[in-house]
């Protein structure tokens, strides 16, 4: 009888021991709940790298369309303009949802920022070369081509659609994020192509008669070539697409109120020949619902 009583007592205590052992292995459950919807506002400081070197290319290519010198010399690809590095403050808002799985926080967030990042560049480049494309046999034009112009870009709005993952340490939530970025900007560019050419025919007997020169400032050159032409383009509501990634941390101050700080890097694909990278430091505050 005593053995039966002892066995029953051990079996009654066994589940409690197993549950306690499991809690010890898993660790204590987080005391602060980061799960659910949240929203807030933010202020930022952004520094951009705006590469305008390709902004004049489409205009130059249009001016020299169907010409041998564009096909042979790739004049529209000449680097006339440079990069600029505007910086400015901004402000915005965010809204998102966190899913809590023990200490791991997985979420999605929409983040918007209003900024004003503007830059412009002007330049000119001249090159000499010989080209015989589309000319009668034995004729060779020696060209002097000058490409000049300018471009500008202004970025005003940025929205990112992020996926987040973080590790909860009670009221402290460090996280990383990545996602799609969309920017709204205005661009303008203008280009002027001026060319002079002199024919140097091969020595033959009887000698070849040189083709007429393409001169500046004449209004019409030989073979219907206009020695100076200009082209411009303006886009006031252009959209740039790219990706965003970064690191940050949320810190709970009250049960439903938190502050945050983060670093973000955005790469935008070229728009109208303008390519941008944005680096942003940001602070904000939010409410958890």
Tab-separated table of C-alpha atoms in Angstrom:
chain	number	residue	atom	x	y	z
A	1	UNK	CA	0.000	0.000	0.000
A	2	UNK	CA	2.844	2.382	0.855
A	3	UNK	CA	4.393	1.797	-2.603
A	4	UNK	CA	1.091	2.603	-4.315
A	5	UNK	CA	0.719	5.863	-2.363
A	6	UNK	CA	4.298	6.917	-3.228
A	7	UNK	CA	3.788	6.112	-6.940
A	8	UNK	CA	0.578	8.139	-7.099
A	9	UNK	CA	2.305	11.097	-5.415
A	10	UNK	CA	5.209	11.065	-7.939
A	11	UNK	CA	2.854	10.889	-10.940
A	12	UNK	CA	0.856	13.821	-9.609
A	13	UNK	CA	3.976	16.010	-9.408
A	14	UNK	CA	5.483	14.948	-12.764
A	15	UNK	CA	3.540	17.341	-15.142
A	16	UNK	CA	4.461	20.350	-13.015
A	17	UNK	CA	8.130	19.418	-13.173
A	18	UNK	CA	8.049	19.001	-16.950
A	19	UNK	CA	6.288	22.334	-17.494
A	20	UNK	CA	8.769	24.092	-15.246
A	21	UNK	CA	11.685	22.515	-17.082
A	22	UNK	CA	10.207	23.634	-20.447
A	23	UNK	CA	9.807	27.241	-19.249
A	24	UNK	CA	13.411	27.227	-18.056
A	25	UNK	CA	14.683	26.060	-21.438
A	26	UNK	CA	12.501	28.503	-23.407
A	27	UNK	CA	13.307	31.505	-21.234
A	28	UNK	CA	10.925	34.003	-19.689
A	29	UNK	CA	8.183	35.371	-21.851
A	30	UNK	CA	8.582	39.069	-22.836
A	31	UNK	CA	6.978	41.467	-20.401
A	32	UNK	CA	6.180	44.138	-23.037
A	33	UNK	CA	3.895	43.362	-25.962
A	34	UNK	CA	5.136	44.830	-29.276
A	35	UNK	CA	2.468	43.074	-31.365
A	36	UNK	CA	-0.335	44.873	-33.180
A	37	UNK	CA	-0.830	48.071	-35.165
A	38	UNK	CA	1.210	51.227	-34.618
A	39	UNK	CA	1.643	54.673	-36.216
A	40	UNK	CA	3.710	57.796	-35.663
A	41	UNK	CA	5.603	60.794	-37.006
A	42	UNK	CA	9.281	61.456	-37.687
A	43	UNK	CA	11.959	63.989	-38.588
A	44	UNK	CA	14.985	63.230	-40.746
A	45	UNK	CA	18.254	64.462	-42.214
A	46	UNK	CA	19.062	63.168	-45.708
A	47	UNK	CA	22.182	63.332	-47.854
A	48	UNK	CA	21.931	62.426	-51.543
A	49	UNK	CA	24.309	61.509	-54.316
A	50	UNK	CA	22.702	62.741	-57.542
A	51	UNK	CA	24.596	61.575	-60.609
A	52	UNK	CA	23.625	63.827	-63.542
A	53	UNK	CA	26.259	62.526	-65.972
A	54	UNK	CA	23.683	60.693	-68.096
A	55	UNK	CA	20.977	63.373	-68.069
A	56	UNK	CA	21.944	64.957	-71.418
A	57	UNK	CA	22.411	61.664	-73.250
A	58	UNK	CA	18.862	61.287	-74.641
A	59	UNK	CA	18.875	64.842	-76.029
A	60	UNK	CA	22.298	64.405	-77.694
A	61	UNK	CA	21.219	61.052	-79.125
A	62	UNK	CA	18.089	62.668	-80.599
A	63	UNK	CA	20.088	65.485	-82.184
A	64	UNK	CA	22.550	63.034	-83.775
A	65	UNK	CA	20.039	60.329	-84.624
A	66	UNK	CA	20.804	58.352	-87.799
A	67	UNK	CA	24.304	59.856	-88.109
A	68	UNK	CA	27.531	57.947	-88.559
A	69	UNK	CA	29.417	59.975	-85.948
A	70	UNK	CA	26.905	58.959	-83.228
A	71	UNK	CA	27.142	55.320	-84.255
A	72	UNK	CA	30.949	55.377	-84.458
A	73	UNK	CA	31.865	57.746	-81.602
A	74	UNK	CA	28.934	57.306	-79.148
A	75	UNK	CA	28.776	61.048	-78.596
A	76	UNK	CA	25.594	60.761	-76.511
A	77	UNK	CA	27.639	58.727	-74.008
A	78	UNK	CA	30.257	61.435	-73.402
A	79	UNK	CA	30.476	62.477	-69.748
A	80	UNK	CA	29.666	66.179	-69.773
A	81	UNK	CA	28.006	66.655	-66.377
A	82	UNK	CA	28.990	65.466	-62.902
A	83	UNK	CA	27.529	64.397	-59.568
A	84	UNK	CA	26.186	66.629	-56.819
A	85	UNK	CA	25.577	65.969	-53.111
A	86	UNK	CA	22.601	67.945	-51.750
A	87	UNK	CA	21.517	67.510	-48.116
A	88	UNK	CA	18.486	68.731	-46.197
A	89	UNK	CA	16.056	67.994	-43.375
A	90	UNK	CA	12.644	66.399	-43.833
A	91	UNK	CA	9.588	65.109	-42.015
A	92	UNK	CA	7.031	62.357	-42.429
A	93	UNK	CA	4.930	59.604	-40.903
A	94	UNK	CA	4.758	55.825	-40.650
A	95	UNK	CA	2.173	53.117	-40.022
A	96	UNK	CA	2.692	49.391	-39.590
A	97	UNK	CA	1.822	46.094	-37.970
A	98	UNK	CA	3.953	43.821	-35.777
A	99	UNK	CA	3.476	40.100	-35.302
A	100	UNK	CA	5.041	38.834	-32.081
A	101	UNK	CA	6.433	35.315	-31.819
A	102	UNK	CA	8.063	35.032	-28.393
A	103	UNK	CA	11.092	37.371	-28.683
A	104	UNK	CA	11.019	37.645	-32.500
A	105	UNK	CA	9.040	40.525	-34.014
A	106	UNK	CA	8.068	40.339	-37.690
A	107	UNK	CA	6.192	43.196	-39.311
A	108	UNK	CA	5.317	45.337	-42.324
A	109	UNK	CA	5.465	49.127	-42.499
A	110	UNK	CA	4.647	52.003	-44.866
A	111	UNK	CA	7.017	54.940	-44.347
A	112	UNK	CA	6.582	58.378	-45.982
A	113	UNK	CA	8.958	61.359	-45.951
A	114	UNK	CA	8.712	64.817	-47.469
A	115	UNK	CA	12.146	66.118	-48.448
A	116	UNK	CA	13.700	68.772	-50.687
A	117	UNK	CA	16.891	67.530	-52.327
A	118	UNK	CA	17.854	69.572	-55.384
A	119	UNK	CA	20.973	69.786	-57.559
A	120	UNK	CA	22.091	71.006	-60.968
A	121	UNK	CA	25.145	70.755	-63.200
A	122	UNK	CA	26.404	72.471	-66.349
A	123	UNK	CA	29.308	71.560	-68.584
A	124	UNK	CA	30.904	71.397	-72.009
A	125	UNK	CA	33.280	69.004	-73.756
A	126	UNK	CA	34.997	69.081	-77.189
A	127	UNK	CA	36.650	66.249	-79.073
A	128	UNK	CA	38.424	65.859	-82.419
A	129	UNK	CA	38.230	62.728	-84.544
A	130	UNK	CA	38.171	61.478	-88.132
A	131	UNK	CA	35.159	59.652	-89.498
A	132	UNK	CA	34.449	58.371	-92.984
A	133	UNK	CA	30.992	56.913	-92.408
A	134	UNK	CA	28.420	57.547	-95.143
A	135	UNK	CA	30.974	59.425	-97.265
A	136	UNK	CA	32.061	58.692	-100.852
A	137	UNK	CA	35.081	56.434	-101.188
A	138	UNK	CA	38.351	58.201	-100.516
A	139	UNK	CA	36.839	61.028	-98.410
A	140	UNK	CA	37.466	61.553	-94.665
A	141	UNK	CA	35.948	64.277	-92.514
A	142	UNK	CA	38.053	65.627	-89.637
A	143	UNK	CA	35.492	66.642	-86.999
A	144	UNK	CA	35.526	69.017	-84.076
A	145	UNK	CA	32.393	68.313	-82.018
A	146	UNK	CA	31.377	70.268	-78.919
A	147	UNK	CA	28.601	69.113	-76.594
A	148	UNK	CA	27.362	71.569	-73.956
A	149	UNK	CA	24.345	71.946	-71.732
A	150	UNK	CA	23.018	71.333	-68.251
A	151	UNK	CA	20.604	69.340	-66.134
A	152	UNK	CA	18.828	69.600	-62.789
A	153	UNK	CA	16.819	67.307	-60.513
A	154	UNK	CA	14.656	67.924	-57.426
A	155	UNK	CA	13.397	65.103	-55.198
A	156	UNK	CA	10.420	66.014	-52.996
A	157	UNK	CA	8.718	62.833	-51.728
A	158	UNK	CA	9.866	59.344	-50.742
A	159	UNK	CA	7.714	56.373	-49.739
A	160	UNK	CA	9.030	52.968	-48.685
A	161	UNK	CA	7.149	49.701	-48.253
A	162	UNK	CA	9.157	47.640	-45.788
A	163	UNK	CA	9.362	44.237	-44.231
A	164	UNK	CA	10.818	44.322	-40.704
A	165	UNK	CA	12.342	41.771	-38.383
A	166	UNK	CA	13.515	42.516	-34.867
A	167	UNK	CA	14.463	40.985	-31.540
A	168	UNK	CA	12.533	42.088	-28.473
A	169	UNK	CA	14.474	42.755	-25.303
A	170	UNK	CA	11.554	43.853	-23.105
A	171	UNK	CA	11.054	47.555	-23.960
A	172	UNK	CA	13.952	47.660	-26.453
A	173	UNK	CA	13.350	46.500	-30.053
A	174	UNK	CA	16.326	46.609	-32.457
A	175	UNK	CA	15.311	45.781	-36.029
A	176	UNK	CA	16.402	45.587	-39.629
A	177	UNK	CA	14.273	46.287	-42.692
A	178	UNK	CA	14.237	46.070	-46.487
A	179	UNK	CA	11.689	46.869	-49.156
A	180	UNK	CA	10.526	48.863	-52.164
A	181	UNK	CA	11.172	52.623	-52.451
A	182	UNK	CA	9.311	55.134	-54.644
A	183	UNK	CA	10.399	58.752	-55.122
A	184	UNK	CA	8.682	61.710	-56.802
A	185	UNK	CA	10.947	64.183	-58.576
A	186	UNK	CA	11.229	66.809	-61.294
A	187	UNK	CA	14.003	66.768	-63.893
A	188	UNK	CA	15.106	69.055	-66.696
A	189	UNK	CA	17.942	68.834	-69.214
A	190	UNK	CA	19.143	70.683	-72.290
A	191	UNK	CA	21.911	69.952	-74.761
A	192	UNK	CA	23.570	71.731	-77.673
A	193	UNK	CA	25.737	69.940	-80.224
A	194	UNK	CA	28.045	72.027	-82.429
A	195	UNK	CA	30.175	70.421	-85.134
A	196	UNK	CA	32.771	71.529	-87.642
A	197	UNK	CA	34.238	69.227	-90.277
A	198	UNK	CA	36.833	69.473	-93.051
A	199	UNK	CA	37.303	66.839	-95.729
A	200	UNK	CA	40.792	65.401	-96.298
A	201	UNK	CA	40.449	63.145	-99.374
A	202	UNK	CA	42.946	60.472	-100.331
A	203	UNK	CA	45.674	61.416	-102.814
A	204	UNK	CA	44.647	60.235	-106.252
A	205	UNK	CA	45.374	61.122	-109.835
A	206	UNK	CA	43.400	63.037	-110.824
A	207	UNK	CA	42.927	64.426	-107.265
A	208	UNK	CA	39.567	64.135	-105.570
A	209	UNK	CA	37.596	67.310	-105.054
A	210	UNK	CA	37.140	67.873	-101.262
A	211	UNK	CA	33.622	67.839	-99.962
A	212	UNK	CA	32.329	71.162	-98.672
A	213	UNK	CA	33.142	72.039	-95.071
A	214	UNK	CA	30.688	71.991	-92.206
A	215	UNK	CA	31.255	75.364	-90.584
A	216	UNK	CA	30.111	77.448	-87.655
A	217	UNK	CA	28.385	79.941	-87.596
A	218	UNK	CA	26.790	79.091	-90.945
A	219	UNK	CA	23.160	78.102	-90.590
A	220	UNK	CA	23.311	75.213	-93.078
A	221	UNK	CA	26.268	72.975	-93.836
A	222	UNK	CA	27.099	70.558	-96.568
A	223	UNK	CA	24.913	67.492	-97.227
A	224	UNK	CA	22.008	69.046	-95.254
A	225	UNK	CA	23.931	68.893	-91.967
A	226	UNK	CA	23.034	71.702	-89.552
A	227	UNK	CA	26.259	72.463	-87.616
A	228	UNK	CA	24.536	73.591	-84.365
A	229	UNK	CA	21.404	72.058	-82.863
A	230	UNK	CA	19.764	72.126	-79.430
A	231	UNK	CA	17.260	69.934	-77.622
A	232	UNK	CA	15.657	70.093	-74.145
A	233	UNK	CA	13.370	68.017	-71.951
A	234	UNK	CA	11.428	68.706	-68.735
A	235	UNK	CA	9.517	66.250	-66.528
A	236	UNK	CA	7.645	67.713	-63.535
A	237	UNK	CA	5.998	64.552	-62.150
A	238	UNK	CA	8.483	61.745	-62.658
A	239	UNK	CA	8.696	58.677	-60.426
A	240	UNK	CA	11.843	56.811	-59.427
A	241	UNK	CA	11.794	53.192	-58.237
A	242	UNK	CA	14.375	51.415	-56.147
A	243	UNK	CA	14.995	49.537	-52.920
A	244	UNK	CA	15.485	50.597	-49.298
A	245	UNK	CA	17.332	48.907	-46.461
A	246	UNK	CA	18.502	49.920	-43.013
A	247	UNK	CA	18.702	49.394	-39.270
A	248	UNK	CA	16.865	50.960	-36.349
A	249	UNK	CA	15.563	50.573	-32.817
A	250	UNK	CA	12.224	51.256	-31.101
A	251	UNK	CA	12.213	52.000	-27.361
A	252	UNK	CA	8.961	51.813	-25.374
A	253	UNK	CA	8.529	54.758	-22.973
A	254	UNK	CA	4.929	54.102	-21.928
A	255	UNK	CA	2.704	51.032	-22.475
A	256	UNK	CA	1.410	52.470	-25.770
A	257	UNK	CA	4.076	55.053	-26.652
A	258	UNK	CA	7.557	54.520	-28.111
A	259	UNK	CA	10.400	56.469	-29.709
A	260	UNK	CA	12.686	55.335	-32.511
A	261	UNK	CA	15.928	56.064	-34.312
A	262	UNK	CA	17.108	54.550	-37.584
A	263	UNK	CA	19.478	54.703	-40.544
A	264	UNK	CA	18.195	54.134	-44.081
A	265	UNK	CA	19.886	53.684	-47.467
A	266	UNK	CA	17.879	53.990	-50.702
A	267	UNK	CA	19.053	53.214	-54.234
A	268	UNK	CA	16.948	54.577	-57.102
A	269	UNK	CA	17.201	53.331	-60.683
A	270	UNK	CA	17.979	56.098	-63.235
A	271	UNK	CA	15.140	58.411	-64.294
A	272	UNK	CA	15.684	60.603	-67.378
A	273	UNK	CA	19.405	59.902	-67.012
A	274	UNK	CA	19.527	60.924	-63.319
A	275	UNK	CA	20.593	58.265	-60.791
A	276	UNK	CA	20.244	58.846	-57.021
A	277	UNK	CA	21.361	57.278	-53.749
A	278	UNK	CA	19.876	58.610	-50.502
A	279	UNK	CA	21.235	58.145	-46.973
A	280	UNK	CA	18.965	59.221	-44.113
A	281	UNK	CA	19.237	59.461	-40.332
A	282	UNK	CA	15.822	59.612	-38.713
A	283	UNK	CA	14.174	59.988	-35.300
A	284	UNK	CA	10.496	59.548	-34.535
A	285	UNK	CA	7.789	58.749	-32.009
A	286	UNK	CA	4.769	56.491	-32.280
A	287	UNK	CA	1.695	55.072	-30.634
A	288	UNK	CA	0.942	51.336	-30.400
A	289	UNK	CA	-2.710	50.338	-30.613
